[in-house]
PDB file of C-alpha atoms in Angstrom:
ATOM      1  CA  UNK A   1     -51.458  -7.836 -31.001  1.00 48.00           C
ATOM      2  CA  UNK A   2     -47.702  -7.029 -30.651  1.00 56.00           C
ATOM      3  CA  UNK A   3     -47.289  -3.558 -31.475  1.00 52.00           C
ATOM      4  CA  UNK A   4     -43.641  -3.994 -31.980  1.00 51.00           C
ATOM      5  CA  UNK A   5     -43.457  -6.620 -34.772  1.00 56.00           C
ATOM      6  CA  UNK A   6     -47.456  -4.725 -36.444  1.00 59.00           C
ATOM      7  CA  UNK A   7     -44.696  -2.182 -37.484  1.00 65.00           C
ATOM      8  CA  UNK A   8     -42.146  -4.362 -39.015  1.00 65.00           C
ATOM      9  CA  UNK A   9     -42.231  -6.060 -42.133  1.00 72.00           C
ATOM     10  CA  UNK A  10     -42.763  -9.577 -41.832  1.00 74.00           C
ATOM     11  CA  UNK A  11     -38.989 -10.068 -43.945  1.00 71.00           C
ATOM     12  CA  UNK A  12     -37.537  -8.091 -41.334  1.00 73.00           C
ATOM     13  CA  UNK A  13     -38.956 -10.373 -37.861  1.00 77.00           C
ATOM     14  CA  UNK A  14     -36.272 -10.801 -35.656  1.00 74.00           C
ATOM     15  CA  UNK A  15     -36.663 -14.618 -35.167  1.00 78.00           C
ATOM     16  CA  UNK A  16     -33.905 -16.305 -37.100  1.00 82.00           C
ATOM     17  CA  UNK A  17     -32.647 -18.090 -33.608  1.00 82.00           C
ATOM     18  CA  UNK A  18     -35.959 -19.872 -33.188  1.00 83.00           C
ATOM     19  CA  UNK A  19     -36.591 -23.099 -34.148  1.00 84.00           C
ATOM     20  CA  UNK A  20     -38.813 -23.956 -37.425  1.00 84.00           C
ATOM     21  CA  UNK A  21     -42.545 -25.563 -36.591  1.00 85.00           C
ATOM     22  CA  UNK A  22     -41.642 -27.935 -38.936  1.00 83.00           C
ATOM     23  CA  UNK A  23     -37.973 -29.714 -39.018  1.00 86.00           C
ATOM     24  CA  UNK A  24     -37.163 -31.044 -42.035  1.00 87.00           C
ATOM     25  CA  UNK A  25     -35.997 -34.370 -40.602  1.00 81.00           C
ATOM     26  CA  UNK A  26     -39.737 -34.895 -39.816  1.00 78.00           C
ATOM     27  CA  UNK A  27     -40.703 -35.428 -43.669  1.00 67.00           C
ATOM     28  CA  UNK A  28     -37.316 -36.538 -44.930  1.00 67.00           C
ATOM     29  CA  UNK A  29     -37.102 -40.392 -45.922  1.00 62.00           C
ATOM     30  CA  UNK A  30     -34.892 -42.730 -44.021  1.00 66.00           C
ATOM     31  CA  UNK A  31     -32.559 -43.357 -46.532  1.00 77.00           C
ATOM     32  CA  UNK A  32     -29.421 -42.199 -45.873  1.00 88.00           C
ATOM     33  CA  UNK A  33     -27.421 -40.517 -48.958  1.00 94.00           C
ATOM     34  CA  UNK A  34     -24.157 -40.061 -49.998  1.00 96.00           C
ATOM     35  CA  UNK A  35     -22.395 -36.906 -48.023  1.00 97.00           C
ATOM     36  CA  UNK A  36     -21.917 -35.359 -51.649  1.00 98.00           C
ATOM     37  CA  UNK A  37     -24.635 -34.261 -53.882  1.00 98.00           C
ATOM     38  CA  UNK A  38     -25.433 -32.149 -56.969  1.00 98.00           C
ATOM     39  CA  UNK A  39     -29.027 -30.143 -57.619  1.00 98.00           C
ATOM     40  CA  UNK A  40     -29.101 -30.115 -61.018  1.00 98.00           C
ATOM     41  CA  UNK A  41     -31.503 -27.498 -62.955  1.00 97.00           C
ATOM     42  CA  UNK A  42     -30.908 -29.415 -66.173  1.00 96.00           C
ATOM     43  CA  UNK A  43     -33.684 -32.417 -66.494  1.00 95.00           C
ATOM     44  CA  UNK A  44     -31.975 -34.163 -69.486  1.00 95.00           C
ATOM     45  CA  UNK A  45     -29.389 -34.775 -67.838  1.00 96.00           C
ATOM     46  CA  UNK A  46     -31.078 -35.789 -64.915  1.00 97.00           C
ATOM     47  CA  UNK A  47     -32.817 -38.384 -67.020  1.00 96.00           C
ATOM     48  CA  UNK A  48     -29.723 -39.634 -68.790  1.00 96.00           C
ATOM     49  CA  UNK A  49     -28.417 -40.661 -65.667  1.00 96.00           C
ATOM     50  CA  UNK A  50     -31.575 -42.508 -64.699  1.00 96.00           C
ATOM     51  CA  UNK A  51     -31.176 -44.244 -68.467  1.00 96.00           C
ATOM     52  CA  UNK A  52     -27.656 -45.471 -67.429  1.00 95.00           C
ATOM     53  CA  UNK A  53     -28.375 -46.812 -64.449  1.00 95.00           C
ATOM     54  CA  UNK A  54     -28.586 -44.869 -61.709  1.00 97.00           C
ATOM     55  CA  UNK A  55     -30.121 -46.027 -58.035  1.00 96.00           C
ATOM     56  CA  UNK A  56     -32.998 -44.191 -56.688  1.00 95.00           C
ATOM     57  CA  UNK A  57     -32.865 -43.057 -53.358  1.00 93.00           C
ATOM     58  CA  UNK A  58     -35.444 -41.344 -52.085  1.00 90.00           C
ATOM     59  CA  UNK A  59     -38.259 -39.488 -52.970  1.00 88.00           C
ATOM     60  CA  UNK A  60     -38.760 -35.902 -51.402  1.00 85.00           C
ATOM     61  CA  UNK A  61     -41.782 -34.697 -49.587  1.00 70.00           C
ATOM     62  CA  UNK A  62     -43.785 -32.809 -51.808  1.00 66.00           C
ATOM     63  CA  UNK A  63     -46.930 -33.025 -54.523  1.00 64.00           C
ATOM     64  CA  UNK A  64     -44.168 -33.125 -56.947  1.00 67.00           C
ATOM     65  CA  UNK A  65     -42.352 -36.224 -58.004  1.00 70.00           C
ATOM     66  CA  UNK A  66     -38.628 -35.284 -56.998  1.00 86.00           C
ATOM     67  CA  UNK A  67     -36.359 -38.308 -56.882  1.00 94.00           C
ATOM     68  CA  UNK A  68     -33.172 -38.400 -55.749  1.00 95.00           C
ATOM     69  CA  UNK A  69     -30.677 -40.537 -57.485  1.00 97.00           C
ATOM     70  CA  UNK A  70     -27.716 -42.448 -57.070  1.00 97.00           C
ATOM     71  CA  UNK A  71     -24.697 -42.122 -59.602  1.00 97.00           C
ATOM     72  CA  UNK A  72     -20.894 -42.646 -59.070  1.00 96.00           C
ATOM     73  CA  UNK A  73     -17.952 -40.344 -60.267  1.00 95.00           C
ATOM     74  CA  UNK A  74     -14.488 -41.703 -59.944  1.00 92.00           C
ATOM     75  CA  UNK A  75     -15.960 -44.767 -58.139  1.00 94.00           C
ATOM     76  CA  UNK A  76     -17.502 -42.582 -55.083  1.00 96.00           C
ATOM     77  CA  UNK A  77     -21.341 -42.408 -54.544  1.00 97.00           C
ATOM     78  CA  UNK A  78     -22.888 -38.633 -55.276  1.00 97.00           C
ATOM     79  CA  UNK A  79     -26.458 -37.790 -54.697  1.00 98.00           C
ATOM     80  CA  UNK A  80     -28.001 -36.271 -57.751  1.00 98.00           C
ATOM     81  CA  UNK A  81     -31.757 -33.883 -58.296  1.00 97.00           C
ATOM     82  CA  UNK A  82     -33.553 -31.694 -59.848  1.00 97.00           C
ATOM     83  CA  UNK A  83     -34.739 -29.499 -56.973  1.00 96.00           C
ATOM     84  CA  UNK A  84     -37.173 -27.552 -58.720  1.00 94.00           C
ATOM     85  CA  UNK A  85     -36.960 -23.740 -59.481  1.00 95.00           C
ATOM     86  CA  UNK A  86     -37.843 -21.125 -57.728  1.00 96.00           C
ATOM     87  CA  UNK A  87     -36.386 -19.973 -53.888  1.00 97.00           C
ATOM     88  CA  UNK A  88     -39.197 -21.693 -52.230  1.00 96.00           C
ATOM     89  CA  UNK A  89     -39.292 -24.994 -54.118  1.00 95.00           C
ATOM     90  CA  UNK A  90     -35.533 -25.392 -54.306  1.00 96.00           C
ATOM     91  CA  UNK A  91     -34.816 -24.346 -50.881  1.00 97.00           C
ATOM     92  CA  UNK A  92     -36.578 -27.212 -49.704  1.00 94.00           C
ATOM     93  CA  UNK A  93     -35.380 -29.777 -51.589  1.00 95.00           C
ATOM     94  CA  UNK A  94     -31.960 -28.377 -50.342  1.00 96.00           C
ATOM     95  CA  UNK A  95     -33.143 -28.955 -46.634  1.00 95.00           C
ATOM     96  CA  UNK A  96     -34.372 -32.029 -46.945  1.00 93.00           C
ATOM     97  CA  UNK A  97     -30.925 -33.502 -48.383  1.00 95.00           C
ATOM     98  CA  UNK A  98     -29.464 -31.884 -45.786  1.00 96.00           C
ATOM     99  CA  UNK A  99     -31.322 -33.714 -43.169  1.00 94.00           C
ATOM    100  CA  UNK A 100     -30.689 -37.347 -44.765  1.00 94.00           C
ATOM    101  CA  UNK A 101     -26.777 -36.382 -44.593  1.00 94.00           C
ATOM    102  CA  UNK A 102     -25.633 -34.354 -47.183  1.00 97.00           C
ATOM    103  CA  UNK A 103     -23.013 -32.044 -46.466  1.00 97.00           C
ATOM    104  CA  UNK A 104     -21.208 -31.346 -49.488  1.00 98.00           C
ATOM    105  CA  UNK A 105     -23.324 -29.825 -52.548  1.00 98.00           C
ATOM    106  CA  UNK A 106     -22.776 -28.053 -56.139  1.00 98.00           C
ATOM    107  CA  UNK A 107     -25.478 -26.525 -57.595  1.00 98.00           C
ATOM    108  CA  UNK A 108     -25.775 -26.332 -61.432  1.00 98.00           C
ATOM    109  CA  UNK A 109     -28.101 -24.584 -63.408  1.00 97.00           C
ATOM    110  CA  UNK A 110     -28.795 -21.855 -66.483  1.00 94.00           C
ATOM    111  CA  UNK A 111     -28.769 -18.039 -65.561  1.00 95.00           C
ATOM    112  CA  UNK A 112     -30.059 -14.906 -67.963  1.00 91.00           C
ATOM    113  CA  UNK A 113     -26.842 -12.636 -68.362  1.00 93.00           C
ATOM    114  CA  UNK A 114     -26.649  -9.114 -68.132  1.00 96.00           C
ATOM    115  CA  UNK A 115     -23.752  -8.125 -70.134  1.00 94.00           C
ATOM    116  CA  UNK A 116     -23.054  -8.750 -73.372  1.00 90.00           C
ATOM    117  CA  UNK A 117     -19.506 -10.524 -72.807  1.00 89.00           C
ATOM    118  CA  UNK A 118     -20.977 -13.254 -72.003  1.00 89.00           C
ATOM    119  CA  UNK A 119     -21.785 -15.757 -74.893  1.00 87.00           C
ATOM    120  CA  UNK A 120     -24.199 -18.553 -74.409  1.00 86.00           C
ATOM    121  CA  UNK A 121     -22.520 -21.814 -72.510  1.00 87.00           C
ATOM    122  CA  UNK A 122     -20.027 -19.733 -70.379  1.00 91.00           C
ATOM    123  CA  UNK A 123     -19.670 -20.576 -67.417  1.00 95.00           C
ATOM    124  CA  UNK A 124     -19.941 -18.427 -64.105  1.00 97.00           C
ATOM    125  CA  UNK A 125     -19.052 -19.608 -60.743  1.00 98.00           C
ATOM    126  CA  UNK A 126     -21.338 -17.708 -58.093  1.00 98.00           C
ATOM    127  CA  UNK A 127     -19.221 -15.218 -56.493  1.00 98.00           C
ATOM    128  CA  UNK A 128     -21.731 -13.405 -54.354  1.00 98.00           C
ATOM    129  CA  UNK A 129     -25.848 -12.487 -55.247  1.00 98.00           C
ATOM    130  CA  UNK A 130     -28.159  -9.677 -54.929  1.00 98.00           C
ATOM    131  CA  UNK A 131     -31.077 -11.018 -52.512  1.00 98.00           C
ATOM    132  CA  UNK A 132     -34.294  -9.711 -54.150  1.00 97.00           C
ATOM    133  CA  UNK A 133     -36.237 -12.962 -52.860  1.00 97.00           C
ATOM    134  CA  UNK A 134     -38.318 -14.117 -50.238  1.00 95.00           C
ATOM    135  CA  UNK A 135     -36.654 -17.053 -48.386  1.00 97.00           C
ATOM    136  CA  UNK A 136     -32.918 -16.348 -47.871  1.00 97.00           C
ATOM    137  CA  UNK A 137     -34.390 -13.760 -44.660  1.00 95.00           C
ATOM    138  CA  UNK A 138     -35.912 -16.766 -43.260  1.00 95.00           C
ATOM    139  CA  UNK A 139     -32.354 -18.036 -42.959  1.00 97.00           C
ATOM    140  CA  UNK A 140     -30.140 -14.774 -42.894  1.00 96.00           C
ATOM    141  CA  UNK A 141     -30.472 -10.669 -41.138  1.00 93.00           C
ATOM    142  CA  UNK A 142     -31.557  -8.387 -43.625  1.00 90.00           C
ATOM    143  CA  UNK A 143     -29.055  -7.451 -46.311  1.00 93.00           C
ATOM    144  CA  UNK A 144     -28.577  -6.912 -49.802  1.00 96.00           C
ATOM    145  CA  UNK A 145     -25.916  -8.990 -50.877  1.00 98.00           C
ATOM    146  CA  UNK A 146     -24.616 -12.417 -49.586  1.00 98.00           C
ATOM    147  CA  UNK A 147     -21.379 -13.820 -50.336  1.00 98.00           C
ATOM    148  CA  UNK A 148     -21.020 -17.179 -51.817  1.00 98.00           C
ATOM    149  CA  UNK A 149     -18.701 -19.442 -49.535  1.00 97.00           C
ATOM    150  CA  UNK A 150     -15.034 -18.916 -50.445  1.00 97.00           C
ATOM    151  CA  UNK A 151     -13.600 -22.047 -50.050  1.00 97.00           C
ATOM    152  CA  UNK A 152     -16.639 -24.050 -52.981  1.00 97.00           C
ATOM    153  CA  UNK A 153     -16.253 -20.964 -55.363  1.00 98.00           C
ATOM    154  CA  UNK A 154     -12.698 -22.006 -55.681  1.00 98.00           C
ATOM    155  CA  UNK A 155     -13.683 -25.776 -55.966  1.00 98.00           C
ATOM    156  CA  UNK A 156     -15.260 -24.675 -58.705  1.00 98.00           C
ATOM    157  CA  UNK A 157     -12.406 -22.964 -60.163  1.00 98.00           C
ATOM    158  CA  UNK A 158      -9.634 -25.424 -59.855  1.00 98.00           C
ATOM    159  CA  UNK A 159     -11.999 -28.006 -61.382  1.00 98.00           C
ATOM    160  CA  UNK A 160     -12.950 -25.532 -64.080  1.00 97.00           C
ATOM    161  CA  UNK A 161      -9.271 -25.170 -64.775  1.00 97.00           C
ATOM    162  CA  UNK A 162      -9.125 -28.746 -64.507  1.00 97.00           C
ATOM    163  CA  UNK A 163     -11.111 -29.598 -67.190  1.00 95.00           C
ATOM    164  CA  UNK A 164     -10.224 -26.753 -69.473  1.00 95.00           C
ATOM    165  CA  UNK A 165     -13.679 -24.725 -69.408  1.00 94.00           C
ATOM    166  CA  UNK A 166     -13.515 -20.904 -69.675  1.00 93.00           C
ATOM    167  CA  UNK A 167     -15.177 -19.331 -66.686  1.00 96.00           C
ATOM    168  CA  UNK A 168     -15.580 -16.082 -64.864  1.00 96.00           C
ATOM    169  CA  UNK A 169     -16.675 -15.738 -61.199  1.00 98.00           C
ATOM    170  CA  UNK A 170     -19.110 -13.466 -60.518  1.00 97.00           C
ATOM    171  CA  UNK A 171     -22.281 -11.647 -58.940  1.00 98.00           C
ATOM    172  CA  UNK A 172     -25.940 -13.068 -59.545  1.00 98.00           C
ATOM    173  CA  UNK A 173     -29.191 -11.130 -58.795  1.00 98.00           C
ATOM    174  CA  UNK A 174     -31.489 -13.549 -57.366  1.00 98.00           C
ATOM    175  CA  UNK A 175     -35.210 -12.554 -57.937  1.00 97.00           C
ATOM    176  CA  UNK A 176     -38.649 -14.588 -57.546  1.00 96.00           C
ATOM    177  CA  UNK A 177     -40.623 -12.771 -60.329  1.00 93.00           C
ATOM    178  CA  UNK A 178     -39.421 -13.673 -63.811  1.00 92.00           C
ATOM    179  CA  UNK A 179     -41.908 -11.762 -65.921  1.00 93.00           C
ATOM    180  CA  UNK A 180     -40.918  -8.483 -63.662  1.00 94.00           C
ATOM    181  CA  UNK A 181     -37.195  -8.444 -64.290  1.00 90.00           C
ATOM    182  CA  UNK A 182     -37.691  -4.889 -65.897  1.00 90.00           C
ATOM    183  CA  UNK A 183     -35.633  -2.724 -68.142  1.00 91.00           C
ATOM    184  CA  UNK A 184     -34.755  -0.523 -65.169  1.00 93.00           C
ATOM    185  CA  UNK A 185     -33.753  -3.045 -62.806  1.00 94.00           C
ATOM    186  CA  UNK A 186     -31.589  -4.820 -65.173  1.00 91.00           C
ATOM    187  CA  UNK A 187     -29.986  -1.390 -65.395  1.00 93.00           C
ATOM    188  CA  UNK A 188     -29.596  -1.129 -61.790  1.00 95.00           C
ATOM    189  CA  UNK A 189     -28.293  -4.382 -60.984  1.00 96.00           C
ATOM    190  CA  UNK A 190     -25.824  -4.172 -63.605  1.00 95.00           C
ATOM    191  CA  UNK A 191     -24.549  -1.071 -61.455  1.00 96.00           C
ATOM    192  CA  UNK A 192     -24.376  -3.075 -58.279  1.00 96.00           C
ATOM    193  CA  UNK A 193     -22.283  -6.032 -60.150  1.00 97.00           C
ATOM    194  CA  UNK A 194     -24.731  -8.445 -61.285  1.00 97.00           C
ATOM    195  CA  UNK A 195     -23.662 -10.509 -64.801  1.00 97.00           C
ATOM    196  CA  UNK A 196     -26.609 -12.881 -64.347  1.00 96.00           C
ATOM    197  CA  UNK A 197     -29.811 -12.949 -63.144  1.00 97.00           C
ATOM    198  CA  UNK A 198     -31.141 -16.371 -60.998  1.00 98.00           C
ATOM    199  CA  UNK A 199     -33.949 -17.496 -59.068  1.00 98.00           C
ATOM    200  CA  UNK A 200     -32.602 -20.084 -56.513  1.00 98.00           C
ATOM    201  CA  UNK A 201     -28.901 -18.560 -55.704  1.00 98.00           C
ATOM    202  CA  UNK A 202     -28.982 -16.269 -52.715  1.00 98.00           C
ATOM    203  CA  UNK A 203     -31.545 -19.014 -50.808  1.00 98.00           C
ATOM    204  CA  UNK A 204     -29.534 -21.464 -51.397  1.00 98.00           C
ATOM    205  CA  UNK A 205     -26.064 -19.322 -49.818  1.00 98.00           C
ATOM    206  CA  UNK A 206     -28.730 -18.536 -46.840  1.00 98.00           C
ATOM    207  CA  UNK A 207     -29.536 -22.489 -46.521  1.00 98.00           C
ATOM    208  CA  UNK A 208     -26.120 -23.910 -46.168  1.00 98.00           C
ATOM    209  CA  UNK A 209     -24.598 -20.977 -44.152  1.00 98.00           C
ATOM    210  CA  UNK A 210     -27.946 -21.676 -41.635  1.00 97.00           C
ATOM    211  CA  UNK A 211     -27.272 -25.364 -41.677  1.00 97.00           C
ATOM    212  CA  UNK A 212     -23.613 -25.554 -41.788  1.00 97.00           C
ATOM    213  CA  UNK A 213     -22.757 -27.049 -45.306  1.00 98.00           C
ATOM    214  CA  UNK A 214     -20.257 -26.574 -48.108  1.00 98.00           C
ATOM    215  CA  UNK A 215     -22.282 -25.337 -51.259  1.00 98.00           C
ATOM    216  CA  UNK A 216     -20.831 -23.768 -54.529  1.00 98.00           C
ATOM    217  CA  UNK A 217     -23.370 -22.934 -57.549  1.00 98.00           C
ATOM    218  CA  UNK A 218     -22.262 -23.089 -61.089  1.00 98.00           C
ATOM    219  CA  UNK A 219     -24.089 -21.035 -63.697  1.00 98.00           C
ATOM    220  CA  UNK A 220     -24.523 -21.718 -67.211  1.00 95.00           C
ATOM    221  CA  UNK A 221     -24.948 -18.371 -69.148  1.00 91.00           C
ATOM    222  CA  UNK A 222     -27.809 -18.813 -71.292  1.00 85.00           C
ATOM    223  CA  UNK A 223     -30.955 -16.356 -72.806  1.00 80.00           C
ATOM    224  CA  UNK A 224     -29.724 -12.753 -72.535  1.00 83.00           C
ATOM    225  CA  UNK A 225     -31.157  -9.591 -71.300  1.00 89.00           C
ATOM    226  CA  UNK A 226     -27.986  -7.326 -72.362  1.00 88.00           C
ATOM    227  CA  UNK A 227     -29.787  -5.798 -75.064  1.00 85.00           C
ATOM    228  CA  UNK A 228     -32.527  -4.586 -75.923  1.00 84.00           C
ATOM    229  CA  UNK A 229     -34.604  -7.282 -76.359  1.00 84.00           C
ATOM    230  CA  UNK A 230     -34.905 -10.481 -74.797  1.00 85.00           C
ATOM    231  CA  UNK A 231     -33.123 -13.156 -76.920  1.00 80.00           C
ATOM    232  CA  UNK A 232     -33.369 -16.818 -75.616  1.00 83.00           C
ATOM    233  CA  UNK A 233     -30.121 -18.399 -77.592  1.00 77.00           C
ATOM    234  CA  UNK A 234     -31.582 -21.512 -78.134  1.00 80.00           C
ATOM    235  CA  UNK A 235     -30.202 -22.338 -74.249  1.00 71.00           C
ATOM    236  CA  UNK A 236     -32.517 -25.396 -73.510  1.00 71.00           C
ATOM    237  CA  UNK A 237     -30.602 -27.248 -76.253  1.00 72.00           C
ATOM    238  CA  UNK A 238     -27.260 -26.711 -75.454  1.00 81.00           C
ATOM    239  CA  UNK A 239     -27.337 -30.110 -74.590  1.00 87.00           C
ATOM    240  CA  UNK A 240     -23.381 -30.640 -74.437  1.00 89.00           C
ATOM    241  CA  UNK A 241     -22.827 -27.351 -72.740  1.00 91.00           C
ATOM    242  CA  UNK A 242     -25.331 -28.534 -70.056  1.00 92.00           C
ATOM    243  CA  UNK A 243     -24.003 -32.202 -69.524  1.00 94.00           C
ATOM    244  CA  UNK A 244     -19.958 -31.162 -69.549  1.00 94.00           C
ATOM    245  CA  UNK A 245     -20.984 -28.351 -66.316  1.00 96.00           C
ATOM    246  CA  UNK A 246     -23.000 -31.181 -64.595  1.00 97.00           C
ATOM    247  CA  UNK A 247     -19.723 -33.483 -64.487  1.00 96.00           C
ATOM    248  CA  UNK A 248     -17.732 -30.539 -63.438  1.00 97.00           C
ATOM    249  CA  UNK A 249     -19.926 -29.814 -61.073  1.00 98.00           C
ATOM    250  CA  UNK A 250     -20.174 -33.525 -59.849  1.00 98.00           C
ATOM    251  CA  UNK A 251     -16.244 -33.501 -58.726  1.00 97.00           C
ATOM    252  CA  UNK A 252     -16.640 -30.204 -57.230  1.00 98.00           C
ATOM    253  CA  UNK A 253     -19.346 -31.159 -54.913  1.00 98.00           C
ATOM    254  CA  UNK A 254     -16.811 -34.675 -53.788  1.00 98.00           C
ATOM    255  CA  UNK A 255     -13.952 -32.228 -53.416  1.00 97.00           C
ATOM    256  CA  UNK A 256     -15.937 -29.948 -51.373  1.00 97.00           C
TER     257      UNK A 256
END
C-alpha cells in the first residue's frame, strides 16, 4: 500500500510524465495517413464521402468498426472519421491517428447550447472548455478549464470568414454524463462562460497538447438547454448545416 497516493484521488495521481502500458503505435495499422485529418461527429456525411469515392485507410483498433477514409480537398489528401462519442472512445481514436502520422486535425461535431442567442446551425469555434470529464487528467494537471490552441481557433475563423458562415468563438463544458447535465449545473456553467455543452472537447485539447499536434474543434449549435425544457431542433437533420461545417472544417485542418 502507498499511503501517499490511498489519500489522493485517482484523477489527481501525479504520473502524467510516465509512460502509458500501452503505446498507441502498438495497435495502430501500418498505413501511413495523410498529415491532415478531420474527426467528424456527423455519420452522413461520413458516408457520403464513402459513396463518392473515398479510399479506406485503415481500420482502428477497437470492437467497433471505425474506418478511416481517404478524401481530397483542393487536390491534397485529408484523413477523414467518425471517432465515436464520448471522452474515452474519441480520445482514442484521436491517438491512434496520431501515431500513423497525423499532425494536423479539426474536429467537427453538434454541441447542446446554453444560451438562447444561439439558433440551431451556428457555428462556434472552441475557444476554451470546462473539464468535467474523466480522460483529459490522464493527459493534463488538474484544472478546471483548458484553453483551446490559439493559433487552430483562428484557422477556424479566417476560414469561417472565408466562406461566409456566421460564427462566435467560445467556451464549451465538456461532461461524460448526458442524462445528468442538470438544471443547476447548466446554471452554473453558464456563470463560468460556457455557450455549449460537449462530450469529447476538453480530451481532445488534453490529447494534442500531450502529443504535440495542431487541433481546432468546430461546434455546430444544435438541441438547446437555454430554456426550460429540453428542445432537440430537429438537429440530426440539418443535413446542409452539417455537410457545409465539415468542408470548412476540412481546409482548416490542411491550413493548420
Amino acid at each position: 500500500m502507498d499511503p501517499l497516493h490511498d489519500s489522493v484521488e485517482p484523477l489527481h495521481e501525479d504520473d502524467l510524465a510516465d509512460p502509458g502500458v500501452l503505446d498507441p503505435a502498438l495497435h495502430a495499422r501500418r498505413a501511413r495517413l495523410p498529415e491532415a485529418a478531420v474527426l467528424c461527429f456527423f455519420p452522413e456525411v461520413v458516408a457520403a464521402f464513402v459513396e463518392a469515392g473515398a479510399r479506406r485507410l485503415a481500420r482502428l483498433s477497437s470492437e467497433r468498426e471505425s474506418v478511416v477514409w481517404e478524401i481530397e480537398v483542393d487536390g491534397r489528401p485529408l484523413a477523414i472519421v467518425h471517432p465515436g462519442i464520448g471522452a474515452p472512445l474519441a480520445a482514442m481514436t484521436l491517438e491512434e491517428l496520431i501515431a500513423m502520422g497525423v499532425t494536423q486535425v479539426v474536429a467537427v461535431g453538434g454541441a447542446g447550447v446554453l444560451v438562447p442567442d444561439l439558433v440551431m446551425g451556428h457555428a462556434v469555434v472552441v475557444g476554451s472548455a470546462l473539464r468535467d470529464e474523466g480522460t483529459s487528467a490522464h493527459y493534463l494537471r488538474p484544472g478546471r478549464v483548458v484553453d483551446a490552441d490559439p493559433q487552430g481557433a483562428e484557422v477556424l475563423r479566417r476560414t469561417l470568414d472565408a466562406a461566409g458562415l456566421p460564427h462566435v468563438t467560445g467556451r464549451t463544458w465538456t461532461t461524460d454524463a448526458v442524462y445528468r447535465e442538470t438544471r443547476a449545473r447548466v446554471a452554473r456553467r453558464r456563470e463560468e462562460g460556457c455557450v455549449t455543452v460537449d462530450m469529447e472537447a476538453s480530451a481532445f485539447i488534453a490529447v494534442a497538447r500531450f502529443r504535440g499536434i495542431r487541433l481546432a474543434q468546430l461546434l455546430l449549435a444544435a438541441d438547446s438547454l437555454a430554456g426550460p425544457e429540453w428542445d432537440a431542433r430537429g438537429w440530426t437533420t440539418a443535413r446542409a448545416a452539417r455537410s457545409g461545417l465539415t468542408s470548412v472544417a476540412a481546409r482548416a485542418a490542411l491550413a493548420l
